mmCIF file of C-alpha atoms in Angstrom:
data_model
loop_
_atom_site.group_PDB
_atom_site.id
_atom_site.type_symbol
_atom_site.label_atom_id
_atom_site.label_comp_id
_atom_site.label_asym_id
_atom_site.label_seq_id
_atom_site.Cartn_x
_atom_site.Cartn_y
_atom_site.Cartn_z
ATOM 1 C CA ASN O 1 35.487 -1.867 64.703
ATOM 2 C CA ASN O 2 37.868 0.061 62.513
ATOM 3 C CA TYR O 3 40.320 0.472 65.339
ATOM 4 C CA ALA O 4 40.125 -3.200 66.216
ATOM 5 C CA ALA O 5 40.678 -4.227 62.607
ATOM 6 C CA GLN O 6 43.653 -1.871 62.349
ATOM 7 C CA LYS O 7 45.256 -3.273 65.441
ATOM 8 C CA GLN O 8 44.676 -6.820 64.280
ATOM 9 C CA GLN O 9 46.383 -6.026 60.965
ATOM 10 C CA GLU O 10 49.340 -4.549 62.899
ATOM 11 C CA ILE O 11 49.548 -7.767 64.986
ATOM 12 C CA ASN O 12 49.428 -9.866 61.864
ATOM 13 C CA GLU O 13 52.219 -7.831 60.253
ATOM 14 C CA GLU O 14 54.383 -8.186 63.355
ATOM 15 C CA GLN O 15 53.787 -11.911 63.385
ATOM 16 C CA VAL O 16 54.881 -12.179 59.758
ATOM 17 C CA VAL O 17 58.062 -10.275 60.561
ATOM 18 C CA MET O 18 58.816 -12.508 63.541
ATOM 19 C CA MET O 19 58.201 -15.662 61.538
ATOM 20 C CA ASN O 20 60.540 -14.416 58.817
ATOM 21 C CA GLN O 21 63.222 -13.684 61.457
ATOM 22 C CA LEU O 22 62.766 -17.172 62.962
ATOM 23 C CA GLY O 23 63.058 -18.762 59.504
ATOM 24 C CA ASP O 24 66.208 -16.795 58.778
ATOM 25 C CA ALA O 25 67.708 -17.744 62.103
ATOM 26 C CA ILE O 26 67.013 -21.439 61.513
ATOM 27 C CA GLN O 27 68.338 -21.344 57.967
ATOM 28 C CA THR O 28 71.545 -19.588 59.107
ATOM 29 C CA TYR O 29 72.075 -22.084 61.965
ATOM 30 C CA LEU O 30 71.468 -25.064 59.661
ATOM 31 C CA THR O 31 73.901 -23.829 57.063
ATOM 32 C CA LYS O 32 76.612 -23.443 59.718
ATOM 33 C CA PHE O 33 75.675 -26.806 61.209
ATOM 34 C CA GLN O 34 75.869 -28.499 57.838
ATOM 35 C CA GLU O 35 79.330 -27.107 57.138
ATOM 36 C CA GLU O 36 80.706 -27.951 60.573
ATOM 37 C CA LYS O 37 79.299 -31.558 60.608
ATOM 38 C CA GLU O 38 79.990 -32.004 56.912
ATOM 39 C CA TYR O 39 76.510 -33.225 56.125
ATOM 40 C CA ALA O 40 75.719 -33.593 52.382
ATOM 41 C CA MET O 41 72.056 -32.857 52.998
ATOM 42 C CA ILE O 42 69.670 -31.987 55.812
ATOM 43 C CA LEU O 43 66.074 -32.901 55.306
ATOM 44 C CA THR O 44 62.982 -31.353 56.847
ATOM 45 C CA ASN O 45 59.453 -32.723 57.418
ATOM 46 C CA SER O 46 57.672 -29.468 57.507
ATOM 47 C CA GLY O 47 55.603 -30.184 54.389
ATOM 48 C CA GLY O 48 53.718 -33.052 56.082
ATOM 49 C CA ALA O 49 55.364 -35.786 54.015
ATOM 50 C CA PRO O 50 56.805 -38.029 56.732
ATOM 51 C CA VAL O 51 59.863 -40.236 56.271
ATOM 52 C CA VAL O 52 58.291 -43.729 56.153
ATOM 53 C CA ALA O 53 61.421 -45.655 57.217
ATOM 54 C CA ALA O 54 64.859 -44.577 58.201
ATOM 55 C CA ASP O 55 67.811 -45.364 60.441
ATOM 56 C CA ALA O 56 67.083 -43.622 63.702
ATOM 57 C CA SER O 57 70.812 -42.701 64.103
ATOM 58 C CA LEU O 58 70.408 -40.389 61.205
ATOM 59 C CA ASP O 59 67.775 -38.256 63.059
ATOM 60 C CA ILE O 60 69.549 -35.033 64.172
ATOM 61 C CA THR O 61 66.396 -33.233 65.346
ATOM 62 C CA ASP O 62 67.366 -33.188 69.046
ATOM 63 C CA THR O 63 70.931 -32.060 68.287
ATOM 64 C CA VAL O 64 69.665 -29.253 65.982
ATOM 65 C CA LEU O 65 67.085 -28.101 68.527
ATOM 66 C CA ALA O 66 69.666 -28.003 71.288
ATOM 67 C CA GLY O 67 72.002 -25.901 69.088
ATOM 68 C CA LEU O 68 69.212 -23.550 68.093
ATOM 69 C CA ASN O 69 68.303 -23.023 71.755
ATOM 70 C CA GLU O 70 71.927 -22.294 72.568
ATOM 71 C CA GLU O 71 72.127 -19.727 69.801
ATOM 72 C CA TYR O 72 68.922 -18.148 70.965
ATOM 73 C CA ILE O 73 70.190 -17.873 74.567
ATOM 74 C CA LYS O 74 73.479 -16.284 73.276
ATOM 75 C CA SER O 75 71.564 -13.788 71.236
ATOM 76 C CA LYS O 76 69.348 -12.839 74.128
ATOM 77 C CA ASN O 77 72.335 -12.454 76.410
ATOM 78 C CA ASN O 78 74.071 -10.165 73.875
ATOM 79 C CA LYS O 79 71.110 -7.837 73.881
#
């Protein structure tokens, strides 16, 4: 049981590190994206407070996801 608990703790710690790396990568990309596209603000819906009504043309989710995927592929190819 002690060994299993220790391994579970190690997995949890690795998961925290990976989530931090992911968050940093997203933040870095969004900062670059904001500067290039000259957006005054980029909003997120991660807190569960949805946007009730908005112009659909302002939704850049698909564009951001495509860019993040491109960055991920580039980083994998560089390794």
